[in-house]
PDB file of C-alpha atoms and ligand atoms in Angstrom:
ATOM      1  CA  MET A   1      59.828-169.624  14.293  1.00  0.00           C
ATOM      2  CA  GLU A   2      58.695-165.981  14.852  1.00  0.00           C
ATOM      3  CA  ARG A   3      61.471-163.277  15.202  1.00  0.00           C
ATOM      4  CA  ALA A   4      61.397-160.091  17.505  1.00  0.00           C
ATOM      5  CA  THR A   5      63.263-157.812  18.169  1.00  0.00           C
ATOM      6  CA  ARG A   6      60.917-155.795  20.700  1.00  0.00           C
ATOM      7  CA  ILE A   7      60.378-156.225  24.619  1.00  0.00           C
ATOM      8  CA  GLU A   8      57.217-155.793  23.790  1.00  0.00           C
ATOM      9  CA  GLU A   9      56.593-157.847  21.094  1.00  0.00           C
ATOM     10  CA  VAL A  10      57.789-161.040  23.411  1.00  0.00           C
ATOM     11  CA  ARG A  11      55.434-160.142  26.126  1.00  0.00           C
ATOM     12  CA  ARG A  12      52.510-159.410  23.515  1.00  0.00           C
ATOM     13  CA  ARG A  13      52.927-163.359  22.837  1.00  0.00           C
ATOM     14  CA  LEU A  14      53.989-164.650  25.494  1.00  0.00           C
ATOM     15  CA  ASP A  15      51.270-163.472  28.319  1.00  0.00           C
ATOM     16  CA  PRO A  16      48.753-165.340  26.713  1.00  0.00           C
ATOM     17  CA  GLU A  17      50.334-168.902  26.483  1.00  0.00           C
ATOM     18  CA  ARG A  18      51.522-168.039  30.005  1.00  0.00           C
ATOM     19  CA  ASN A  19      48.302-167.661  30.937  1.00  0.00           C
ATOM     20  CA  ALA A  20      46.731-170.560  28.900  1.00  0.00           C
ATOM     21  CA  GLY A  21      48.957-172.886  31.292  1.00  0.00           C
ATOM     22  CA  ARG A  22      51.611-172.993  28.783  1.00  0.00           C
ATOM     23  CA  ARG A  23      54.825-173.951  30.231  1.00  0.00           C
ATOM     24  CA  ILE A  24      57.792-171.669  28.135  1.00  0.00           C
ATOM     25  CA  GLY A  25      61.240-172.806  27.770  1.00  0.00           C
ATOM     26  CA  PHE A  26      63.986-170.709  27.304  1.00  0.00           C
ATOM     27  CA  VAL A  27      67.464-170.707  25.981  1.00  0.00           C
ATOM     28  CA  PRO A  28      69.904-167.814  26.206  1.00  0.00           C
ATOM     29  CA  THR A  29      72.752-167.710  23.985  1.00  0.00           C
ATOM     30  CA  MET A  30      74.920-165.062  22.022  1.00  0.00           C
ATOM     31  CA  GLY A  31      74.485-166.994  18.701  1.00  0.00           C
ATOM     32  CA  ASN A  32      77.069-168.465  16.051  1.00  0.00           C
ATOM     33  CA  LEU A  33      74.748-171.743  16.798  1.00  0.00           C
ATOM     34  CA  HIS A  34      76.247-175.524  17.325  1.00  0.00           C
ATOM     35  CA  ALA A  35      75.367-178.457  18.353  1.00  0.00           C
ATOM     36  CA  GLY A  36      76.357-177.285  21.729  1.00  0.00           C
ATOM     37  CA  HIS A  37      73.622-174.576  21.838  1.00  0.00           C
ATOM     38  CA  LEU A  38      70.730-176.696  20.373  1.00  0.00           C
ATOM     39  CA  ALA A  39      71.465-179.289  22.372  1.00  0.00           C
ATOM     40  CA  LEU A  40      69.900-177.190  24.997  1.00  0.00           C
ATOM     41  CA  VAL A  41      67.130-176.412  22.781  1.00  0.00           C
ATOM     42  CA  ALA A  42      66.305-180.085  21.697  1.00  0.00           C
ATOM     43  CA  ARG A  43      66.184-180.184  25.413  1.00  0.00           C
ATOM     44  CA  ALA A  44      63.360-177.204  25.875  1.00  0.00           C
ATOM     45  CA  ARG A  45      61.765-178.620  23.220  1.00  0.00           C
ATOM     46  CA  ALA A  46      60.724-182.344  24.590  1.00  0.00           C
ATOM     47  CA  GLU A  47      59.786-181.085  28.319  1.00  0.00           C
ATOM     48  CA  CYS A  48      57.937-177.746  27.515  1.00  0.00           C
ATOM     49  CA  ASP A  49      54.697-176.686  25.665  1.00  0.00           C
ATOM     50  CA  LEU A  50      56.422-173.090  23.890  1.00  0.00           C
ATOM     51  CA  VAL A  51      60.453-172.954  22.883  1.00  0.00           C
ATOM     52  CA  VAL A  52      61.939-169.379  23.686  1.00  0.00           C
ATOM     53  CA  ALA A  53      65.896-168.505  22.410  1.00  0.00           C
ATOM     54  CA  SER A  54      67.534-165.351  22.547  1.00  0.00           C
ATOM     55  CA  VAL A  55      70.521-163.968  20.379  1.00  0.00           C
ATOM     56  CA  TYR A  56      72.238-161.624  21.607  1.00  0.00           C
ATOM     57  CA  VAL A  57      76.152-160.338  22.063  1.00  0.00           C
ATOM     58  CA  ASN A  58      76.252-158.489  25.662  1.00  0.00           C
ATOM     59  CA  PRO A  59      78.540-156.010  25.465  1.00  0.00           C
ATOM     60  CA  LEU A  60      78.102-155.855  29.535  1.00  0.00           C
ATOM     61  CA  GLN A  61      80.301-158.950  29.877  1.00  0.00           C
ATOM     62  CA  PHE A  62      82.833-158.593  27.803  1.00  0.00           C
ATOM     63  CA  GLY A  63      86.251-156.611  28.890  1.00  0.00           C
ATOM     64  CA  ALA A  64      87.833-153.615  27.528  1.00  0.00           C
ATOM     65  CA  ASN A  65      90.189-155.930  25.470  1.00  0.00           C
ATOM     66  CA  GLU A  66      88.442-158.710  24.963  1.00  0.00           C
ATOM     67  CA  ASP A  67      86.371-160.318  21.572  1.00  0.00           C
ATOM     68  CA  PHE A  68      83.723-158.807  21.644  1.00  0.00           C
ATOM     69  CA  ASP A  69      84.368-156.472  18.317  1.00  0.00           C
ATOM     70  CA  ARG A  70      84.978-159.688  16.658  1.00  0.00           C
ATOM     71  CA  TYR A  71      82.822-161.867  18.278  1.00  0.00           C
ATOM     72  CA  PRO A  72      80.995-164.591  15.498  1.00  0.00           C
ATOM     73  CA  ARG A  73      78.057-163.220  14.303  1.00  0.00           C
ATOM     74  CA  THR A  74      75.423-164.824  12.141  1.00  0.00           C
ATOM     75  CA  LEU A  75      71.870-163.898  12.781  1.00  0.00           C
ATOM     76  CA  GLU A  76      70.760-165.478   9.317  1.00  0.00           C
ATOM     77  CA  ALA A  77      72.130-169.060  10.401  1.00  0.00           C
ATOM     78  CA  ASP A  78      71.527-168.401  13.739  1.00  0.00           C
ATOM     79  CA  ALA A  79      67.511-168.177  12.965  1.00  0.00           C
ATOM     80  CA  ALA A  80      67.336-171.043  10.251  1.00  0.00           C
ATOM     81  CA  GLN A  81      69.022-173.490  12.371  1.00  0.00           C
ATOM     82  CA  LEU A  82      66.822-172.388  15.729  1.00  0.00           C
ATOM     83  CA  ALA A  83      63.279-173.079  13.175  1.00  0.00           C
ATOM     84  CA  GLU A  84      65.020-176.521  12.194  1.00  0.00           C
ATOM     85  CA  ALA A  85      65.158-177.551  15.739  1.00  0.00           C
ATOM     86  CA  GLY A  86      61.612-176.609  16.774  1.00  0.00           C
ATOM     87  CA  CYS A  87      62.424-173.311  18.501  1.00  0.00           C
ATOM     88  CA  ASP A  88      59.316-171.096  18.048  1.00  0.00           C
ATOM     89  CA  LEU A  89      60.342-167.814  19.379  1.00  0.00           C
ATOM     90  CA  LEU A  90      64.074-166.158  18.730  1.00  0.00           C
ATOM     91  CA  PHE A  91      64.551-162.555  20.714  1.00  0.00           C
ATOM     92  CA  CYS A  92      67.275-160.836  19.109  1.00  0.00           C
ATOM     93  CA  PRO A  93      67.593-157.494  19.816  1.00  0.00           C
ATOM     94  CA  ARG A  94      69.610-154.444  19.461  1.00  0.00           C
ATOM     95  CA  ASP A  95      71.594-152.752  22.254  1.00  0.00           C
ATOM     96  CA  GLU A  96      69.385-149.918  22.612  1.00  0.00           C
ATOM     97  CA  GLU A  97      66.499-152.344  23.383  1.00  0.00           C
ATOM     98  CA  MET A  98      68.446-154.158  26.106  1.00  0.00           C
ATOM     99  CA  TYR A  99      70.187-150.986  27.475  1.00  0.00           C
ATOM    100  CA  PRO A 100      68.155-148.053  26.382  1.00  0.00           C
ATOM    101  CA  ASN A 101      70.219-145.779  29.665  1.00  0.00           C
ATOM    102  CA  GLY A 102      73.200-147.166  28.561  1.00  0.00           C
ATOM    103  CA  LEU A 103      75.746-149.673  29.750  1.00  0.00           C
ATOM    104  CA  ALA A 104      77.016-147.623  32.255  1.00  0.00           C
ATOM    105  CA  GLU A 105      74.123-145.862  33.648  1.00  0.00           C
ATOM    106  CA  GLN A 106      72.488-149.918  33.962  1.00  0.00           C
ATOM    107  CA  THR A 107      71.223-151.278  37.091  1.00  0.00           C
ATOM    108  CA  ARG A 108      73.771-154.386  37.528  1.00  0.00           C
ATOM    109  CA  VAL A 109      72.992-157.151  39.375  1.00  0.00           C
ATOM    110  CA  VAL A 110      76.297-158.454  42.065  1.00  0.00           C
ATOM    111  CA  PRO A 111      76.899-162.295  41.936  1.00  0.00           C
ATOM    112  CA  THR A 112      78.135-163.720  45.537  1.00  0.00           C
ATOM    113  CA  ALA A 113      82.163-164.235  45.427  1.00  0.00           C
ATOM    114  CA  LEU A 114      81.519-167.504  43.232  1.00  0.00           C
ATOM    115  CA  ALA A 115      81.875-165.110  40.156  1.00  0.00           C
ATOM    116  CA  GLU A 116      85.235-163.619  41.734  1.00  0.00           C
ATOM    117  CA  VAL A 117      87.865-166.934  41.102  1.00  0.00           C
ATOM    118  CA  LEU A 118      88.423-168.706  38.052  1.00  0.00           C
ATOM    119  CA  CYS A 119      87.052-167.196  34.628  1.00  0.00           C
ATOM    120  CA  GLY A 120      85.826-164.518  37.316  1.00  0.00           C
ATOM    121  CA  ALA A 121      89.532-163.026  38.372  1.00  0.00           C
ATOM    122  CA  SER A 122      90.432-163.590  34.947  1.00  0.00           C
ATOM    123  CA  ARG A 123      87.661-161.667  33.661  1.00  0.00           C
ATOM    124  CA  PRO A 124      87.085-158.821  36.146  1.00  0.00           C
ATOM    125  CA  GLY A 125      83.287-158.009  35.847  1.00  0.00           C
ATOM    126  CA  HIS A 126      81.637-160.981  33.759  1.00  0.00           C
ATOM    127  CA  PHE A 127      79.573-162.794  35.612  1.00  0.00           C
ATOM    128  CA  ALA A 128      77.620-159.336  36.588  1.00  0.00           C
ATOM    129  CA  GLY A 129      77.186-158.462  33.204  1.00  0.00           C
ATOM    130  CA  VAL A 130      76.316-161.649  32.255  1.00  0.00           C
ATOM    131  CA  ALA A 131      74.190-161.861  36.118  1.00  0.00           C
ATOM    132  CA  THR A 132      72.603-158.909  34.717  1.00  0.00           C
ATOM    133  CA  VAL A 133      71.832-159.786  30.839  1.00  0.00           C
ATOM    134  CA  VAL A 134      69.991-163.371  32.105  1.00  0.00           C
ATOM    135  CA  ALA A 135      67.941-161.248  34.899  1.00  0.00           C
ATOM    136  CA  LYS A 136      66.891-158.477  32.196  1.00  0.00           C
ATOM    137  CA  LEU A 137      66.289-161.454  29.553  1.00  0.00           C
ATOM    138  CA  PHE A 138      64.151-163.822  32.037  1.00  0.00           C
ATOM    139  CA  ASN A 139      62.607-160.458  33.478  1.00  0.00           C
ATOM    140  CA  ILE A 140      61.538-160.574  29.790  1.00  0.00           C
ATOM    141  CA  VAL A 141      61.147-163.590  28.659  1.00  0.00           C
ATOM    142  CA  ARG A 142      59.429-165.352  32.617  1.00  0.00           C
ATOM    143  CA  PRO A 143      59.826-169.006  31.567  1.00  0.00           C
ATOM    144  CA  HIS A 144      58.978-171.822  33.436  1.00  0.00           C
ATOM    145  CA  VAL A 145      62.809-173.859  32.663  1.00  0.00           C
ATOM    146  CA  ALA A 146      65.357-171.935  31.708  1.00  0.00           C
ATOM    147  CA  TYR A 147      68.315-174.031  29.989  1.00  0.00           C
ATOM    148  CA  PHE A 148      71.844-173.793  30.543  1.00  0.00           C
ATOM    149  CA  GLY A 149      75.244-175.079  29.587  1.00  0.00           C
ATOM    150  CA  THR A 150      77.270-177.356  31.673  1.00  0.00           C
ATOM    151  CA  LYS A 151      80.162-176.189  30.031  1.00  0.00           C
ATOM    152  CA  ASP A 152      80.004-172.886  31.133  1.00  0.00           C
ATOM    153  CA  TYR A 153      80.244-174.322  34.621  1.00  0.00           C
ATOM    154  CA  GLN A 154      80.401-171.386  36.582  1.00  0.00           C
ATOM    155  CA  GLN A 155      78.280-169.572  35.235  1.00  0.00           C
ATOM    156  CA  LEU A 156      75.107-172.332  35.558  1.00  0.00           C
ATOM    157  CA  LEU A 157      76.401-171.828  39.360  1.00  0.00           C
ATOM    158  CA  VAL A 158      76.473-168.286  39.207  1.00  0.00           C
ATOM    159  CA  VAL A 159      72.956-167.935  37.226  1.00  0.00           C
ATOM    160  CA  ARG A 160      71.439-170.534  40.227  1.00  0.00           C
ATOM    161  CA  ARG A 161      72.848-168.387  42.718  1.00  0.00           C
ATOM    162  CA  MET A 162      71.154-165.986  41.821  1.00  0.00           C
ATOM    163  CA  VAL A 163      67.830-167.381  41.200  1.00  0.00           C
ATOM    164  CA  GLU A 164      68.026-168.730  44.174  1.00  0.00           C
ATOM    165  CA  ASP A 165      68.443-165.111  45.802  1.00  0.00           C
ATOM    166  CA  LEU A 166      66.633-162.760  44.087  1.00  0.00           C
ATOM    167  CA  CYS A 167      63.598-165.208  44.079  1.00  0.00           C
ATOM    168  CA  TYR A 168      63.214-165.839  40.621  1.00  0.00           C
ATOM    169  CA  ASP A 169      60.078-168.407  39.852  1.00  0.00           C
ATOM    170  CA  LEU A 170      62.022-170.717  37.416  1.00  0.00           C
ATOM    171  CA  GLU A 171      64.177-173.433  37.560  1.00  0.00           C
ATOM    172  CA  VAL A 172      67.376-173.720  35.768  1.00  0.00           C
ATOM    173  CA  VAL A 173      68.664-177.039  34.107  1.00  0.00           C
ATOM    174  CA  GLY A 174      72.226-177.647  33.593  1.00  0.00           C
ATOM    175  CA  VAL A 175      72.849-179.141  30.394  1.00  0.00           C
ATOM    176  CA  PRO A 176      76.175-181.775  29.627  1.00  0.00           C
ATOM    177  CA  THR A 177      78.220-180.141  27.093  1.00  0.00           C
ATOM    178  CA  VAL A 178      78.631-181.425  23.315  1.00  0.00           C
ATOM    179  CA  ARG A 179      81.863-182.085  21.947  1.00  0.00           C
ATOM    180  CA  GLU A 180      83.708-183.023  19.068  1.00  0.00           C
ATOM    181  CA  PRO A 181      84.581-186.339  18.286  1.00  0.00           C
ATOM    182  CA  ASP A 182      88.105-185.937  19.451  1.00  0.00           C
ATOM    183  CA  GLY A 183      86.952-184.171  22.481  1.00  0.00           C
ATOM    184  CA  LEU A 184      87.346-180.909  22.176  1.00  0.00           C
ATOM    185  CA  ALA A 185      84.313-179.003  23.441  1.00  0.00           C
ATOM    186  CA  LEU A 186      82.005-176.924  21.423  1.00  0.00           C
ATOM    187  CA  SER A 187      83.031-173.252  21.529  1.00  0.00           C
ATOM    188  CA  SER A 188      82.023-170.358  18.690  1.00  0.00           C
ATOM    189  CA  ARG A 189      85.536-169.105  19.753  1.00  0.00           C
ATOM    190  CA  ASN A 190      86.772-172.461  18.101  1.00  0.00           C
ATOM    191  CA  ALA A 191      86.271-170.844  15.138  1.00  0.00           C
ATOM    192  CA  PHE A 192      89.422-168.405  16.392  1.00  0.00           C
ATOM    193  CA  LEU A 193      92.281-170.724  16.232  1.00  0.00           C
ATOM    194  CA  THR A 194      94.572-172.081  13.466  1.00  0.00           C
ATOM    195  CA  PRO A 195      94.234-175.434  11.745  1.00  0.00           C
ATOM    196  CA  ASP A 196      97.493-176.088  14.030  1.00  0.00           C
ATOM    197  CA  GLU A 197      95.680-174.723  17.588  1.00  0.00           C
ATOM    198  CA  ARG A 198      92.254-176.734  16.718  1.00  0.00           C
ATOM    199  CA  ARG A 199      94.790-180.145  15.879  1.00  0.00           C
ATOM    200  CA  ARG A 200      96.393-179.331  19.986  1.00  0.00           C
ATOM    201  CA  ALA A 201      93.049-177.879  21.421  1.00  0.00           C
ATOM    202  CA  PRO A 202      92.131-180.869  22.298  1.00  0.00           C
ATOM    203  CA  VAL A 203      94.727-181.572  25.453  1.00  0.00           C
ATOM    204  CA  LEU A 204      92.292-179.235  28.022  1.00  0.00           C
ATOM    205  CA  TYR A 205      89.809-181.903  27.951  1.00  0.00           C
ATOM    206  CA  GLN A 206      92.420-184.118  28.099  1.00  0.00           C
ATOM    207  CA  THR A 207      93.937-183.120  30.764  1.00  0.00           C
ATOM    208  CA  LEU A 208      90.647-182.738  32.410  1.00  0.00           C
ATOM    209  CA  CYS A 209      90.102-186.335  32.311  1.00  0.00           C
ATOM    210  CA  TRP A 210      94.016-187.209  33.198  1.00  0.00           C
ATOM    211  CA  LEU A 211      93.360-184.876  36.782  1.00  0.00           C
ATOM    212  CA  ALA A 212      90.001-187.196  36.972  1.00  0.00           C
ATOM    213  CA  GLU A 213      91.470-189.346  37.198  1.00  0.00           C
ATOM    214  CA  GLN A 214      94.388-189.371  39.570  1.00  0.00           C
ATOM    215  CA  LEU A 215      91.654-188.097  41.958  1.00  0.00           C
ATOM    216  CA  ARG A 216      89.416-191.262  41.154  1.00  0.00           C
ATOM    217  CA  GLY A 217      92.313-192.894  41.778  1.00  0.00           C
ATOM    218  CA  GLY A 218      92.475-191.405  45.397  1.00  0.00           C
ATOM    219  CA  ARG A 219      95.464-188.215  44.929  1.00  0.00           C
ATOM    220  CA  ARG A 220      94.989-185.778  46.933  1.00  0.00           C
ATOM    221  CA  ASP A 221      97.983-183.654  46.537  1.00  0.00           C
ATOM    222  CA  PHE A 222      95.638-180.344  44.622  1.00  0.00           C
ATOM    223  CA  ALA A 223      98.264-178.105  43.877  1.00  0.00           C
ATOM    224  CA  ALA A 224     100.878-180.870  42.482  1.00  0.00           C
ATOM    225  CA  LEU A 225      98.107-181.829  40.245  1.00  0.00           C
ATOM    226  CA  GLU A 226      96.989-178.570  39.109  1.00  0.00           C
ATOM    227  CA  GLU A 227     100.465-178.119  38.419  1.00  0.00           C
ATOM    228  CA  GLU A 228     100.964-180.875  36.476  1.00  0.00           C
ATOM    229  CA  GLY A 229      98.601-179.881  34.502  1.00  0.00           C
ATOM    230  CA  ARG A 230      99.305-176.840  33.150  1.00  0.00           C
ATOM    231  CA  LYS A 231     102.436-178.350  32.588  1.00  0.00           C
ATOM    232  CA  ARG A 232     100.452-180.745  29.859  1.00  0.00           C
ATOM    233  CA  ILE A 233      98.895-177.540  28.640  1.00  0.00           C
ATOM    234  CA  ALA A 234     101.434-175.322  28.137  1.00  0.00           C
ATOM    235  CA  ALA A 235     103.696-178.395  26.363  1.00  0.00           C
ATOM    236  CA  ALA A 236     101.170-178.458  23.599  1.00  0.00           C
ATOM    237  CA  GLY A 237     102.253-174.955  22.399  1.00  0.00           C
ATOM    238  CA  PHE A 238      98.951-173.599  24.630  1.00  0.00           C
ATOM    239  CA  ARG A 239      98.926-169.938  27.759  1.00  0.00           C
ATOM    240  CA  PRO A 240      97.290-172.145  30.293  1.00  0.00           C
ATOM    241  CA  ASP A 241      95.110-169.590  32.807  1.00  0.00           C
ATOM    242  CA  TYR A 242      94.113-171.424  35.332  1.00  0.00           C
ATOM    243  CA  LEU A 243      93.450-175.527  35.718  1.00  0.00           C
ATOM    244  CA  ALA A 244      91.596-175.615  39.476  1.00  0.00           C
ATOM    245  CA  VAL A 245      90.473-178.986  41.708  1.00  0.00           C
ATOM    246  CA  VAL A 246      87.101-177.443  43.484  1.00  0.00           C
ATOM    247  CA  GLY A 247      84.011-178.454  45.901  1.00  0.00           C
ATOM    248  CA  ALA A 248      81.164-178.984  42.802  1.00  0.00           C
ATOM    249  CA  GLN A 249      78.961-176.277  44.479  1.00  0.00           C
ATOM    250  CA  THR A 250      80.940-174.068  46.233  1.00  0.00           C
ATOM    251  CA  LEU A 251      84.182-173.734  43.833  1.00  0.00           C
ATOM    252  CA  ALA A 252      86.785-173.405  46.856  1.00  0.00           C
ATOM    253  CA  PRO A 253      89.356-176.038  46.821  1.00  0.00           C
ATOM    254  CA  PRO A 254      87.798-179.460  48.380  1.00  0.00           C
ATOM    255  CA  SER A 255      87.753-179.859  52.043  1.00  0.00           C
ATOM    256  CA  PRO A 256      88.597-183.356  53.290  1.00  0.00           C
ATOM    257  CA  GLY A 257      86.324-185.968  52.671  1.00  0.00           C
ATOM    258  CA  GLU A 258      83.695-184.290  49.620  1.00  0.00           C
ATOM    259  CA  ARG A 259      83.018-185.924  47.403  1.00  0.00           C
ATOM    260  CA  GLU A 260      81.317-183.939  43.946  1.00  0.00           C
ATOM    261  CA  LEU A 261      84.013-181.970  43.238  1.00  0.00           C
ATOM    262  CA  VAL A 262      84.982-180.468  39.513  1.00  0.00           C
ATOM    263  CA  VAL A 263      88.104-179.670  37.669  1.00  0.00           C
ATOM    264  CA  LEU A 264      87.440-176.731  35.500  1.00  0.00           C
ATOM    265  CA  GLY A 265      90.492-175.043  33.303  1.00  0.00           C
ATOM    266  CA  ALA A 266      91.153-172.506  31.252  1.00  0.00           C
ATOM    267  CA  MET A 267      93.820-171.851  28.180  1.00  0.00           C
ATOM    268  CA  TYR A 268      95.277-168.962  25.700  1.00  0.00           C
ATOM    269  CA  ALA A 269      95.828-169.371  22.189  1.00  0.00           C
ATOM    270  CA  GLN A 270      96.553-166.362  19.832  1.00  0.00           C
ATOM    271  CA  ALA A 271      93.607-165.021  19.304  1.00  0.00           C
ATOM    272  CA  ALA A 272      91.258-167.241  21.310  1.00  0.00           C
ATOM    273  CA  ARG A 273      90.395-168.019  25.512  1.00  0.00           C
ATOM    274  CA  LEU A 274      88.941-171.729  25.729  1.00  0.00           C
ATOM    275  CA  ILE A 275      86.972-173.218  28.769  1.00  0.00           C
ATOM    276  CA  ASP A 276      86.501-176.755  29.817  1.00  0.00           C
ATOM    277  CA  ASN A 277      85.776-178.639  32.820  1.00  0.00           C
ATOM    278  CA  LEU A 278      84.578-181.714  33.887  1.00  0.00           C
ATOM    279  CA  PRO A 279      82.695-182.683  36.935  1.00  0.00           C
ATOM    280  CA  VAL A 280      83.853-185.883  39.622  1.00  0.00           C
ATOM    281  CA  GLN A 281      82.874-188.162  41.433  1.00  0.00           C
ATOM    282  CA  VAL A 282      85.111-189.887  43.900  1.00  0.00           C
ATOM    283  CA  GLY A 283      85.549-191.716  46.875  1.00  0.00           C
ATOM    284  CA  ASP A 284      86.682-191.131  51.050  1.00  0.00           C
TER     285      ASP A 284
HETATM  286  P1  AMP B   1      76.998-168.715  24.410  1.00  0.00           P
HETATM  287  O1  AMP B   1      76.370-168.816  23.233  1.00  0.00           O
HETATM  288  O2  AMP B   1      78.237-168.943  23.897  1.00  0.00           O
HETATM  289  O3  AMP B   1      76.507-167.851  25.309  1.00  0.00           O
HETATM  290  O4  AMP B   1      76.341-170.504  24.688  1.00  0.00           O
HETATM  291  C1  AMP B   1      74.594-170.191  24.920  1.00  0.00           C
HETATM  292  C2  AMP B   1      74.548-171.439  25.830  1.00  0.00           C
HETATM  293  O5  AMP B   1      74.968-172.633  24.967  1.00  0.00           O
HETATM  294  C3  AMP B   1      74.714-171.462  27.682  1.00  0.00           C
HETATM  295  O6  AMP B   1      74.368-171.807  28.164  1.00  0.00           O
HETATM  296  C4  AMP B   1      75.725-172.577  27.081  1.00  0.00           C
HETATM  297  O7  AMP B   1      76.910-173.212  28.192  1.00  0.00           O
HETATM  298  C5  AMP B   1      76.074-173.614  26.169  1.00  0.00           C
HETATM  299  N1  AMP B   1      76.994-174.268  25.502  1.00  0.00           N
HETATM  300  C6  AMP B   1      77.933-173.533  24.095  1.00  0.00           C
HETATM  301  N2  AMP B   1      78.913-174.362  24.438  1.00  0.00           N
HETATM  302  C7  AMP B   1      78.072-175.667  24.575  1.00  0.00           C
HETATM  303  C8  AMP B   1      78.487-177.075  24.361  1.00  0.00           C
HETATM  304  N3  AMP B   1      79.279-177.034  23.406  1.00  0.00           N
HETATM  305  N4  AMP B   1      77.497-178.532  24.470  1.00  0.00           N
HETATM  306  C9  AMP B   1      76.590-177.635  25.617  1.00  0.00           C
HETATM  307  N5  AMP B   1      76.163-176.132  26.239  1.00  0.00           N
HETATM  308  C10 AMP B   1      76.854-175.498  25.260  1.00  0.00           C
END
């Protein structure tokens, strides 16, 4: 696997490949890789001629009081895992390469209202930071296909919408969430859980499963369901952030008869905020 830290190096490496008609798959990450990230790489490996991954902890998407400084940075271990998974090129830029004019002076992508609800309501500016860095990475790598986890469902929708609205000539593929045997979605932030919190953390997924079951069983009293779900999370010793049943494409409260739904949740442990979601297809 080759490694590049400069934008120019990535372009020099990929331009001839693109010109030769090779299909380039791209997996953007913030590193500290686990089996969830590697599922994206495996999918890219299976579908593309050339696999590019990025490892970059993007300061623009972190709020002032969030975990940017202590976000786990494990570049050498990440590079070893990527090489093993068949990645061809790793792009791991420094902040000066990505934001040469500084964060305050950076031109930004303004996402739609999709970015204002759920995680966007709890993390103002987060999705603008995500959309901006993803736009830059797309312009640097110019992939044919980009792979994102459905674990970050709202992020996937924001990116898909940006690709459509800004006319990016690429396909966005969503890859199902990889979970621990007890249901907890793999996340770099799970490392911040105490052993006791880790034992109780599957309550988020369990609550989403319970909600999905209620919906499939015909319940449509969304507010009551969300409230009951929040109680389950609180009873397990976590502070619920949000729990929501929404339309799978709109992230808005479901309209009567809407069949493609998603239940999403976020909760706070002592030193981590965890998110998860579950798609739900309901009958009439
Ligand atoms: P991150 O490094 O957290 O920014 O994640 C990079 C990519 O990996 C994003 O597209 C995430 O949605 C995806 N991802 C993170 N965790 C998982 C997981 N447990 N299963 C599948 N994809 C994941």
